[in-house]
Tab-separated table of C-alpha atoms in Angstrom:
chain	number	residue	atom	x	y	z
A	1	MET	CA	-23.468	1.381	18.741
A	2	GLU	CA	-25.928	-1.193	20.094
A	3	GLU	CA	-28.874	0.901	18.643
A	4	THR	CA	-27.045	1.306	15.318
A	5	ILE	CA	-26.610	-2.487	15.103
A	6	LEU	CA	-30.225	-3.203	16.054
A	7	ALA	CA	-31.528	-0.710	13.554
A	8	ASN	CA	-29.507	-2.120	10.690
A	9	LEU	CA	-30.490	-5.668	11.562
A	10	ILE	CA	-34.029	-4.808	10.431
A	11	GLU	CA	-33.134	-2.534	7.504
A	12	ASN	CA	-29.862	-3.759	5.976
A	13	GLU	CA	-30.088	-7.289	4.693
A	14	LYS	CA	-26.338	-7.618	3.673
A	15	PHE	CA	-25.295	-6.353	7.045
A	16	THR	CA	-27.735	-8.725	8.843
A	17	ARG	CA	-26.545	-11.883	6.904
A	18	LYS	CA	-22.956	-11.009	7.721
A	19	VAL	CA	-23.104	-10.185	11.383
A	20	ILE	CA	-26.027	-12.117	12.925
A	21	PRO	CA	-24.045	-15.342	13.232
A	22	TYR	CA	-21.611	-13.614	15.566
A	23	LEU	CA	-24.142	-11.771	17.718
A	24	THR	CA	-25.595	-13.147	20.947
A	25	GLU	CA	-27.943	-11.552	23.565
A	26	GLU	CA	-25.025	-11.496	26.093
A	27	LEU	CA	-23.315	-8.825	24.037
A	28	PHE	CA	-26.017	-6.224	24.739
A	29	ALA	CA	-25.853	-4.445	28.068
A	30	GLU	CA	-29.476	-3.271	28.444
A	31	GLU	CA	-32.306	-5.744	29.016
A	32	SER	CA	-34.405	-4.068	26.410
A	33	GLU	CA	-31.671	-4.526	23.808
A	34	ARG	CA	-31.267	-8.192	24.696
A	35	ILE	CA	-35.090	-8.751	24.421
A	36	LEU	CA	-35.203	-6.943	21.027
A	37	PHE	CA	-32.194	-8.883	19.620
A	38	GLY	CA	-33.747	-12.141	20.691
A	39	ILE	CA	-36.993	-11.302	18.803
A	40	ILE	CA	-35.060	-10.206	15.647
A	41	ASN	CA	-32.780	-13.295	15.757
A	42	GLU	CA	-35.712	-15.669	16.138
A	43	HIS	CA	-37.635	-14.088	13.268
A	44	VAL	CA	-34.673	-14.207	10.875
A	45	GLU	CA	-34.009	-17.839	11.688
A	46	LYS	CA	-37.620	-18.865	11.374
A	47	TYR	CA	-38.666	-16.826	8.267
A	48	ASN	CA	-35.338	-16.061	6.585
A	49	ALA	CA	-36.424	-12.418	6.279
A	50	LEU	CA	-35.906	-9.142	8.112
A	51	PRO	CA	-38.776	-8.135	10.504
A	52	SER	CA	-40.450	-4.712	10.182
A	53	LYS	CA	-41.128	-2.494	13.237
A	54	GLU	CA	-44.810	-3.580	13.141
A	55	VAL	CA	-43.773	-7.212	13.310
A	56	LEU	CA	-41.476	-6.482	16.232
A	57	HIS	CA	-44.263	-4.801	18.193
A	58	ILE	CA	-46.462	-7.717	17.651
A	59	GLU	CA	-43.871	-10.282	18.562
A	60	LEU	CA	-43.007	-8.214	21.652
A	61	GLY	CA	-46.591	-8.535	22.792
A	62	ASN	CA	-46.267	-12.306	22.485
A	63	GLN	CA	-43.265	-12.526	24.813
A	64	ASP	CA	-43.814	-13.993	28.233
A	65	GLY	CA	-42.103	-13.211	31.444
A	66	ILE	CA	-41.189	-9.595	30.618
A	67	SER	CA	-41.714	-6.975	33.347
A	68	ASP	CA	-43.805	-3.971	32.533
A	69	ILE	CA	-40.695	-1.719	32.667
A	70	ALA	CA	-38.759	-3.901	30.301
A	71	PHE	CA	-41.760	-4.111	27.878
A	72	THR	CA	-42.151	-0.267	27.867
A	73	ASP	CA	-38.344	0.227	27.363
A	74	THR	CA	-38.371	-2.267	24.427
A	75	GLN	CA	-41.334	-0.579	22.802
A	76	ASN	CA	-39.553	2.794	22.992
A	77	LEU	CA	-36.381	1.172	21.595
A	78	ILE	CA	-38.250	-0.159	18.595
A	79	ARG	CA	-39.972	3.139	17.947
A	80	GLY	CA	-36.518	5.007	17.987
A	81	LEU	CA	-34.726	2.622	15.635
A	82	GLU	CA	-33.467	4.631	12.651
A	83	THR	CA	-30.749	3.930	10.216
A	84	ASP	CA	-28.319	6.470	8.765
A	85	ASP	CA	-28.228	6.170	4.963
A	86	SER	CA	-24.801	7.819	4.872
A	87	SER	CA	-23.280	4.917	6.912
A	88	LYS	CA	-21.334	2.741	4.566
A	89	LEU	CA	-21.451	-1.054	4.838
A	90	ASP	CA	-17.663	-1.390	5.306
A	91	TRP	CA	-17.822	1.115	8.302
A	92	LEU	CA	-20.782	-0.701	9.822
A	93	LEU	CA	-19.007	-4.070	9.617
A	94	ASP	CA	-15.727	-2.756	10.936
A	95	ASN	CA	-17.301	-1.116	13.895
A	96	THR	CA	-19.704	-4.019	14.575
A	97	GLU	CA	-16.798	-6.348	14.541
A	98	LYS	CA	-14.891	-4.101	17.001
A	99	PHE	CA	-17.936	-3.941	19.207
A	100	ILE	CA	-18.382	-7.741	19.297
A	101	GLN	CA	-14.631	-8.250	20.009
A	102	ASP	CA	-14.523	-5.655	22.811
A	103	ARG	CA	-17.782	-6.798	24.388
A	104	SER	CA	-16.798	-10.520	24.118
A	105	LEU	CA	-13.502	-9.822	25.695
A	106	HIS	CA	-15.245	-7.837	28.465
A	107	ASN	CA	-17.609	-10.678	29.223
A	108	ALA	CA	-14.818	-13.223	29.047
A	109	ILE	CA	-12.827	-11.314	31.633
A	110	ARG	CA	-15.827	-11.034	33.955
A	111	GLN	CA	-16.468	-14.725	33.576
A	112	SER	CA	-12.881	-15.483	34.296
A	113	ILE	CA	-13.120	-13.440	37.509
A	114	ARG	CA	-16.225	-15.451	38.510
A	115	ILE	CA	-14.311	-18.688	37.924
A	116	LEU	CA	-11.461	-17.567	40.089
A	117	ASP	CA	-13.826	-16.590	42.838
A	118	THR	CA	-16.161	-19.650	42.771
A	119	GLU	CA	-14.858	-22.280	40.288
A	120	GLY	CA	-18.401	-23.432	39.604
A	121	GLU	CA	-19.007	-25.366	36.398
A	122	HIS	CA	-15.739	-24.180	34.921
A	123	THR	CA	-12.191	-24.629	36.319
A	124	LYS	CA	-9.313	-22.203	36.067
A	125	ALA	CA	-8.079	-24.217	33.058
A	126	ALA	CA	-11.023	-22.825	31.042
A	127	ILE	CA	-9.882	-19.181	31.329
A	128	PRO	CA	-7.216	-19.282	28.466
A	129	GLU	CA	-9.827	-20.783	26.186
A	130	LEU	CA	-12.457	-18.189	27.045
A	131	LEU	CA	-9.958	-15.329	26.396
A	132	GLN	CA	-8.730	-16.960	23.221
A	133	ASP	CA	-12.273	-17.368	21.850
A	134	ALA	CA	-13.033	-13.690	22.514
A	135	LEU	CA	-9.803	-12.494	20.885
A	136	GLY	CA	-10.326	-14.794	17.904
A	137	ILE	CA	-13.648	-13.356	16.726
A	138	SER	CA	-13.399	-12.023	13.193
A	139	PHE	CA	-15.771	-11.598	10.245
A	140	ASP	CA	-12.953	-12.604	7.961
A	141	THR	CA	-12.943	-16.390	7.813
A	142	GLN	CA	-10.091	-16.551	5.280
A	143	VAL	CA	-6.979	-17.444	7.213
A	144	GLY	CA	-4.842	-18.812	4.383
A	145	HIS	CA	-4.785	-20.162	0.847
A	146	ASP	CA	-5.392	-23.864	0.505
A	147	VAL	CA	-3.137	-24.969	-2.385
A	148	LEU	CA	-5.161	-28.147	-3.164
A	149	VAL	CA	-8.602	-26.710	-2.528
A	150	ASP	CA	-8.541	-23.032	-3.689
A	151	THR	CA	-7.525	-23.936	-7.234
A	152	LYS	CA	-10.243	-21.958	-9.031
A	153	ASP	CA	-9.298	-18.661	-7.304
A	154	ARG	CA	-5.592	-19.333	-7.998
A	155	PHE	CA	-6.363	-20.148	-11.618
A	156	ASP	CA	-8.247	-16.880	-12.007
A	157	THR	CA	-5.395	-14.855	-10.615
A	158	TYR	CA	-3.020	-16.392	-13.104
A	159	HIS	CA	-5.171	-15.163	-15.975
A	160	LEU	CA	-6.247	-11.845	-14.644
A	161	LYS	CA	-4.221	-8.645	-15.439
A	162	GLN	CA	-2.940	-7.347	-12.224
A	163	ASN	CA	-3.564	-3.746	-11.220
A	164	ARG	CA	-0.099	-2.429	-12.051
A	165	LEU	CA	1.378	1.031	-12.073
A	166	ARG	CA	2.772	1.531	-15.615
A	167	PHE	CA	5.857	3.552	-16.328
A	168	ASN	CA	6.247	6.125	-19.049
A	169	LEU	CA	9.400	4.267	-20.279
A	170	ASP	CA	8.969	1.186	-22.472
A	171	TYR	CA	11.884	-0.917	-21.142
A	172	LEU	CA	10.712	-0.451	-17.522
A	173	ASN	CA	7.322	-1.866	-18.387
A	174	ARG	CA	9.034	-4.727	-20.196
A	175	ILE	CA	11.215	-5.843	-17.319
A	176	THR	CA	8.308	-5.563	-14.833
A	177	ASN	CA	5.818	-7.396	-17.044
A	178	GLY	CA	3.560	-4.388	-17.349
A	179	GLY	CA	4.492	-2.105	-14.360
A	180	LEU	CA	4.747	-2.329	-10.626
A	181	PRO	CA	2.214	-4.208	-8.588
A	182	THR	CA	0.655	-2.653	-5.511
A	183	LYS	CA	1.954	-3.484	-1.999
A	184	THR	CA	5.542	-3.362	-3.168
A	185	LEU	CA	8.745	-1.282	-2.467
A	186	SER	CA	11.044	-0.346	-5.206
A	187	CYS	CA	14.182	1.634	-5.286
A	188	ILE	CA	16.469	3.680	-7.646
A	189	MET	CA	20.099	3.730	-6.717
A	190	ALA	CA	22.673	6.118	-8.147
A	191	GLY	CA	25.624	8.265	-7.138
A	192	THR	CA	25.341	11.841	-6.190
A	193	GLY	CA	24.123	14.109	-9.038
A	194	VAL	CA	23.339	11.263	-11.447
A	195	GLY	CA	19.615	11.821	-11.302
A	196	LYS	CA	17.671	9.925	-8.680
A	197	SER	CA	15.320	12.841	-7.864
A	198	LEU	CA	15.079	13.696	-11.560
A	199	ALA	CA	14.080	10.056	-12.355
A	200	MET	CA	11.379	10.060	-9.652
A	201	CYS	CA	9.988	13.397	-10.769
A	202	SER	CA	9.843	12.234	-14.311
A	203	MET	CA	8.142	9.017	-13.358
A	204	ALA	CA	5.727	10.804	-11.026
A	205	ALA	CA	4.760	13.311	-13.818
A	206	GLY	CA	4.155	10.383	-16.124
A	207	ASN	CA	1.933	8.647	-13.527
A	208	LEU	CA	-0.094	11.915	-13.214
A	209	MET	CA	-0.649	12.074	-16.942
A	210	ASP	CA	-1.669	8.350	-16.785
A	211	GLN	CA	-4.632	9.492	-14.706
A	212	LYS	CA	-3.105	8.406	-11.346
A	213	ASN	CA	-3.045	10.117	-7.943
A	214	VAL	CA	0.561	10.740	-6.932
A	215	LEU	CA	1.984	11.544	-3.515
A	216	TYR	CA	5.536	12.725	-3.492
A	217	ILE	CA	7.170	12.807	-0.026
A	218	SER	CA	10.467	14.674	0.042
A	219	LEU	CA	13.023	14.557	2.825
A	220	GLU	CA	15.662	16.340	0.787
A	221	LEU	CA	14.140	19.028	-1.384
A	222	SER	CA	11.451	21.591	-0.437
A	223	GLU	CA	7.945	21.326	-1.656
A	224	GLU	CA	8.489	24.274	-3.999
A	225	MET	CA	11.570	22.716	-5.508
A	226	VAL	CA	9.865	19.483	-6.194
A	227	ALA	CA	6.831	21.287	-7.658
A	228	GLN	CA	9.181	23.305	-9.930
A	229	ARG	CA	10.716	20.191	-11.325
A	230	ILE	CA	7.254	18.783	-11.994
A	231	ASP	CA	6.317	22.033	-13.676
A	232	GLN	CA	9.372	21.825	-15.953
A	233	ASN	CA	8.373	18.304	-16.982
A	234	LEU	CA	4.672	18.805	-17.425
A	235	LEU	CA	4.755	22.320	-18.939
A	236	ASP	CA	7.701	21.266	-21.201
A	237	VAL	CA	9.849	24.179	-20.282
A	238	THR	CA	13.385	24.763	-18.957
A	239	GLN	CA	14.062	26.409	-15.546
A	240	ASP	CA	14.846	29.760	-17.228
A	241	GLU	CA	11.795	29.582	-19.435
A	242	LEU	CA	9.628	28.723	-16.409
A	243	MET	CA	10.922	31.831	-14.619
A	244	ASP	CA	10.268	34.012	-17.668
A	245	LEU	CA	6.555	32.949	-17.971
A	246	SER	CA	3.893	35.568	-17.039
A	247	ARG	CA	1.327	34.604	-14.444
A	248	ASP	CA	-1.312	34.322	-17.265
A	249	GLU	CA	0.902	32.146	-19.382
A	250	PHE	CA	1.823	29.936	-16.330
A	251	GLU	CA	-1.789	29.447	-15.259
A	252	ARG	CA	-2.903	28.795	-18.849
A	253	LYS	CA	-0.289	25.999	-19.193
A	254	VAL	CA	-1.275	24.473	-15.833
A	255	ASP	CA	-4.930	24.582	-16.801
A	256	LYS	CA	-4.103	22.725	-19.996
A	257	VAL	CA	-2.400	19.967	-17.981
A	258	ARG	CA	-5.306	19.848	-15.473
A	259	GLU	CA	-7.736	19.275	-18.329
A	260	SER	CA	-5.582	16.360	-19.569
A	261	THR	CA	-5.742	14.215	-16.494
A	262	LYS	CA	-8.104	13.209	-13.700
A	263	GLY	CA	-5.274	12.519	-11.334
A	264	LYS	CA	-3.999	14.697	-8.424
A	265	PHE	CA	-0.412	15.456	-7.420
A	266	VAL	CA	0.440	16.188	-3.722
A	267	VAL	CA	3.916	17.152	-2.582
A	268	LYS	CA	4.775	17.017	1.104
A	269	SER	CA	8.150	17.893	2.554
A	270	PHE	CA	9.567	16.782	5.912
A	271	PRO	CA	12.848	17.595	7.667
A	272	PRO	CA	15.392	14.799	7.122
A	273	ALA	CA	15.923	12.167	9.869
A	274	SER	CA	12.810	13.253	11.729
A	275	VAL	CA	9.941	11.142	10.351
A	276	GLY	CA	9.166	7.464	9.498
A	277	SER	CA	6.306	5.180	8.622
A	278	GLY	CA	4.137	6.415	11.455
A	279	HIS	CA	4.207	10.027	10.287
A	280	PHE	CA	3.503	8.939	6.660
A	281	ARG	CA	0.549	6.841	7.897
A	282	HIS	CA	-0.843	9.879	9.633
A	283	LEU	CA	-0.311	11.954	6.535
A	284	LEU	CA	-2.140	9.474	4.294
A	285	ASN	CA	-5.138	9.433	6.705
A	286	GLU	CA	-5.152	13.246	6.889
A	287	LEU	CA	-5.130	13.480	3.057
A	288	ARG	CA	-7.950	11.011	2.803
A	289	VAL	CA	-10.091	12.845	5.421
A	290	LYS	CA	-9.299	16.505	4.558
A	291	LYS	CA	-8.704	16.418	0.829
A	292	ASN	CA	-10.464	13.219	-0.230
A	293	PHE	CA	-7.036	12.262	-1.713
A	294	VAL	CA	-6.003	8.546	-1.925
A	295	PRO	CA	-2.703	8.045	-3.853
A	296	ASN	CA	-2.187	5.322	-6.457
A	297	VAL	CA	1.604	5.621	-5.912
A	298	ILE	CA	3.973	7.122	-3.381
A	299	TYR	CA	7.438	8.502	-4.143
A	300	LEU	CA	9.792	8.800	-1.163
A	301	ASP	CA	12.875	10.888	-1.676
A	302	TYR	CA	14.652	9.173	-0.011
A	303	ILE	CA	14.570	6.214	2.279
A	304	ASN	CA	17.918	6.610	4.073
A	305	LEU	CA	16.701	9.948	5.441
A	306	CYS	CA	13.755	8.177	7.360
A	307	THR	CA	13.723	7.142	10.897
A	308	SER	CA	12.574	3.801	12.327
A	309	ALA	CA	9.395	3.441	14.432
A	310	ARG	CA	10.901	0.455	16.122
A	311	ILE	CA	14.576	1.354	16.596
A	312	LYS	CA	15.612	4.580	18.272
A	313	ALA	CA	18.341	6.472	16.295
A	314	GLY	CA	21.637	6.356	17.962
A	315	SER	CA	20.887	3.197	19.951
A	316	ASN	CA	23.168	0.219	19.983
A	317	PHE	CA	22.292	-1.022	16.587
A	318	ASN	CA	24.468	-1.176	13.411
A	319	SER	CA	23.419	0.515	10.147
A	320	TYR	CA	22.383	-2.792	8.570
A	321	THR	CA	19.714	-3.458	11.269
A	322	TYR	CA	18.509	0.100	11.352
A	323	ILE	CA	18.135	0.602	7.587
A	324	LYS	CA	16.563	-2.831	7.241
A	325	ALA	CA	13.967	-1.934	9.875
A	326	ILE	CA	13.158	1.294	8.011
A	327	ALA	CA	12.780	-0.589	4.744
A	328	GLU	CA	10.450	-3.173	6.341
A	329	GLU	CA	8.283	-0.498	7.850
A	330	ILE	CA	7.999	1.451	4.639
A	331	ARG	CA	7.207	-1.790	2.813
A	332	GLY	CA	4.608	-2.560	5.459
A	333	LEU	CA	3.096	0.800	4.669
A	334	ALA	CA	2.850	-0.153	1.023
A	335	VAL	CA	0.925	-3.308	1.885
A	336	GLU	CA	-1.351	-1.548	4.422
A	337	PHE	CA	-2.381	1.089	1.902
A	338	ASP	CA	-2.241	-1.077	-1.184
A	339	VAL	CA	0.072	1.142	-3.152
A	340	PRO	CA	3.436	0.815	-4.743
A	341	ILE	CA	6.180	2.902	-3.061
A	342	ILE	CA	9.187	4.066	-5.082
A	343	THR	CA	12.124	5.452	-3.251
A	344	ALA	CA	15.892	6.073	-3.855
A	345	THR	CA	19.256	5.517	-2.201
A	346	GLN	CA	22.816	6.565	-2.723
A	347	THR	CA	25.729	4.344	-3.767
A	348	ASN	CA	28.635	3.893	-1.419
A	349	ARG	CA	32.004	5.511	-1.947
A	350	ASP	CA	33.422	2.613	-3.951
A	351	ALA	CA	30.828	3.267	-6.669
A	352	VAL	CA	30.886	7.014	-6.790
A	353	ASN	CA	32.871	7.156	-10.072
A	354	SER	CA	32.090	3.545	-11.162
A	355	SER	CA	30.723	2.755	-14.663
A	356	ASP	CA	29.181	-0.385	-13.144
A	357	ILE	CA	27.102	-0.772	-9.990
A	358	GLU	CA	26.276	-4.007	-8.053
A	359	LEU	CA	24.004	-4.742	-5.091
A	360	ASP	CA	26.917	-4.456	-2.704
A	361	ASN	CA	27.443	-0.812	-3.658
A	362	THR	CA	24.329	0.068	-1.740
A	363	SER	CA	25.143	2.777	0.868
A	364	ASP	CA	24.723	2.230	4.521
A	365	SER	CA	23.127	-1.223	4.515
A	366	MET	CA	22.592	-4.369	2.510
A	367	GLY	CA	19.403	-4.710	4.515
A	368	LEU	CA	17.678	-2.378	2.087
A	369	PRO	CA	18.112	-4.462	-1.202
A	370	MET	CA	17.216	-7.552	0.823
A	371	THR	CA	13.763	-5.982	1.646
A	372	LEU	CA	13.037	-4.463	-1.796
A	373	ASP	CA	10.937	-6.016	-4.488
A	374	PHE	CA	12.568	-4.149	-7.350
A	375	MET	CA	15.860	-2.216	-7.597
A	376	LEU	CA	17.419	-0.321	-10.441
A	377	ALA	CA	20.848	1.401	-10.751
A	378	LEU	CA	21.389	4.549	-12.863
A	379	ILE	CA	24.811	4.853	-14.380
A	380	SER	CA	26.277	7.937	-16.046
A	381	THR	CA	29.589	8.341	-17.803
A	382	GLU	CA	31.171	11.154	-19.778
A	383	GLU	CA	30.264	9.345	-22.993
A	384	LEU	CA	26.682	8.949	-21.897
A	385	GLU	CA	26.415	12.507	-20.786
A	386	GLU	CA	27.553	13.676	-24.131
A	387	GLN	CA	24.713	11.617	-25.732
A	388	ASN	CA	22.075	12.756	-23.096
A	389	GLN	CA	21.648	9.231	-21.957
A	390	LEU	CA	21.653	7.086	-18.865
A	391	MET	CA	22.346	3.442	-18.397
A	392	VAL	CA	19.814	1.478	-16.432
A	393	LYS	CA	20.883	-1.753	-14.797
A	394	GLN	CA	18.620	-4.282	-13.009
A	395	LEU	CA	19.901	-5.242	-9.594
A	396	LYS	CA	16.841	-7.020	-8.152
A	397	ASN	CA	13.570	-7.886	-9.810
A	398	ARG	CA	10.688	-9.966	-8.369
A	399	PHE	CA	8.405	-9.077	-11.288
A	400	GLY	CA	10.457	-10.491	-14.134
A	401	ASP	CA	13.709	-12.100	-15.239
A	402	PRO	CA	16.612	-9.719	-14.220
A	403	SER	CA	18.911	-11.282	-16.889
A	404	THR	CA	16.522	-10.137	-19.682
A	405	HIS	CA	17.402	-6.581	-20.655
A	406	LYS	CA	19.856	-6.553	-17.695
A	407	ARG	CA	21.050	-3.177	-18.914
A	408	PHE	CA	19.535	-0.650	-21.349
A	409	LEU	CA	19.807	2.985	-22.314
A	410	ILE	CA	17.325	5.752	-21.750
A	411	GLY	CA	17.302	9.398	-22.751
A	412	VAL	CA	17.609	12.196	-20.225
A	413	ASP	CA	16.622	15.854	-20.715
A	414	ARG	CA	17.957	17.480	-17.539
A	415	SER	CA	16.754	20.983	-18.496
A	416	LYS	CA	13.101	19.634	-18.391
A	417	MET	CA	13.518	17.022	-15.728
A	418	ARG	CA	12.419	14.292	-18.057
A	419	LEU	CA	13.451	10.635	-18.902
A	420	TYR	CA	12.400	9.325	-22.289
A	421	ASP	CA	12.681	6.251	-24.602
A	422	ILE	CA	15.288	6.436	-27.221
A	423	ASP	CA	15.327	4.727	-30.619
A	424	SER	CA	15.970	0.973	-30.438
A	425	SER	CA	18.881	1.439	-32.864
A	426	TYR	CA	20.847	3.003	-29.974
A	427	GLN	CA	20.360	-0.075	-27.949
A	428	VAL	CA	21.361	-2.416	-30.868
A	429	GLY	CA	24.447	-0.156	-31.465
A	430	VAL	CA	25.539	-0.564	-27.928
A	431	MET	CA	24.814	-4.201	-27.902
A	432	GLY	CA	27.144	-4.825	-30.732
A	433	SER	CA	26.527	-6.614	-33.978
A	434	GLY	CA	23.394	-8.380	-32.882
A	435	ALA	CA	20.238	-7.209	-34.590
A	436	GLU	CA	17.869	-8.525	-31.910
A	437	GLU	CA	16.769	-6.172	-29.228
A	438	ASP	CA	16.656	-8.970	-26.657
A	439	VAL	CA	20.414	-9.543	-26.992
A	440	PRO	CA	21.840	-8.455	-23.531
A	441	LEU	CA	23.036	-4.997	-23.759
A	442	MET	CA	26.851	-4.457	-24.121
A	443	ASP	CA	27.691	-8.184	-24.067
A	444	SER	CA	29.903	-7.821	-27.088
A	445	THR	CA	31.883	-5.078	-25.568
A	446	ALA	CA	34.961	-5.559	-23.284
A	447	PHE	CA	33.021	-4.119	-20.375
A	448	GLY	CA	30.008	-6.291	-21.005
A	449	GLU	CA	32.133	-9.461	-21.334
A	450	ALA	CA	33.983	-8.623	-18.107
A	451	ASP	CA	30.668	-8.044	-16.282
A	452	ASN	CA	29.207	-11.338	-17.529
A	453	ASP	CA	32.338	-13.177	-16.388
A	454	ARG	CA	31.891	-11.681	-12.927
A	455	SER	CA	28.178	-12.721	-12.864
A	456	LYS	CA	29.046	-16.277	-13.893
A	457	THR	CA	31.698	-16.501	-11.239
A	458	PHE	CA	29.402	-15.102	-8.574
A	459	LYS	CA	26.533	-17.615	-9.534
A	460	LYS	CA	28.976	-20.510	-9.634
A	461	ASN	CA	30.309	-19.781	-6.198
A	462	LYS	CA	26.939	-18.930	-4.750
A	463	PHE	CA	25.123	-22.138	-5.780
A	464	LYS	CA	26.929	-25.467	-5.641
A	465	GLY	CA	23.939	-27.666	-6.442
A	466	PHE	CA	21.845	-29.940	-4.253
A	467	SER	CA	23.650	-32.749	-2.307
């Protein structure tokens, strides 16, 4: 690594400007490396330019007090300096930062041992500071956002369109102000058989056709079953029609889809209750290395079947703590890999046959909705099933006002695993006599009025005002 650093100090100006303030001669183990770095550093400081190999040889000859062996070793070191054009700047910076941190800590520990043995110019009280300085070395000087100083950057973020993952459903884009931001965790809640997996497959297929890379992790369905549902959606066929396709017809349809998108779709299945964020992190790294695949969105079907990396299953922890730990770890994964993660959860028994769902109907743990950024409920009734519709209700929304379009209807084609927008007249009809789409859905019905009364009562009891 030392030779790689020295070679790039004379060839890569961006690299040199970034790292040379953090480098010192003491970081290099060999005498020839320390001599050469001293020459390079002095030349950059004096001339504000990178030295060539010829300049290094001349400057080496002007050095005093160097033994013949050290002179010869440094000459050979200069001759052997070569840079690898394939090395990316990010890789060089990351590994140079790690080298400086490791060597600084090594030197600090050695100096601490000398202080303990002799207590020369330093006392034992200096040891914590030596170690703290070594551990605090970082090329990233941004340690927080200064509200009163960093106004320009903040103003720019207010007026820049965020990199959001758009849905293929109009109302979902409306309530999220254009889609899901990265580094977020969202969840779809519904009872058994309502359509959680169907909704995620439909959204994932829409993302693929929107030129996105999609990773679908299933802890419930096999890879083949998930792929079949995606095929039904993308190829616009029912399950029976899919089974009746000949090989040539099937491949022709898939080729047509492939030509329509630059995105990739990877499905990975794991046994339930056996994997967690650590396994998913390993999967993401493997996909990047082996398939050059970096997802724009991750679907996790579903979160309650994951394990926690911090809490052992079956240990003396309640379900609230355990599920909350899982949610925090999965959300941390979204932040680490800069993607939105969309998952699902069941309702509890109280809401199995309910025509209305609240946050407290979440199965297993309220720790899940407390950690989420965005949460929707899917509601199905006999009347909605007859119309091939689902009701969507906002339960939590950090991206918009959850009281706007609190409920709305979407179409569902279960035979083709697809959700779709329905004509706005259906929304107005359900809303009642109002002609405006922004009138809260169903407010004029007995059910809607009762739900609004419950919401008002909850808000009144929840917030008494400032004292």
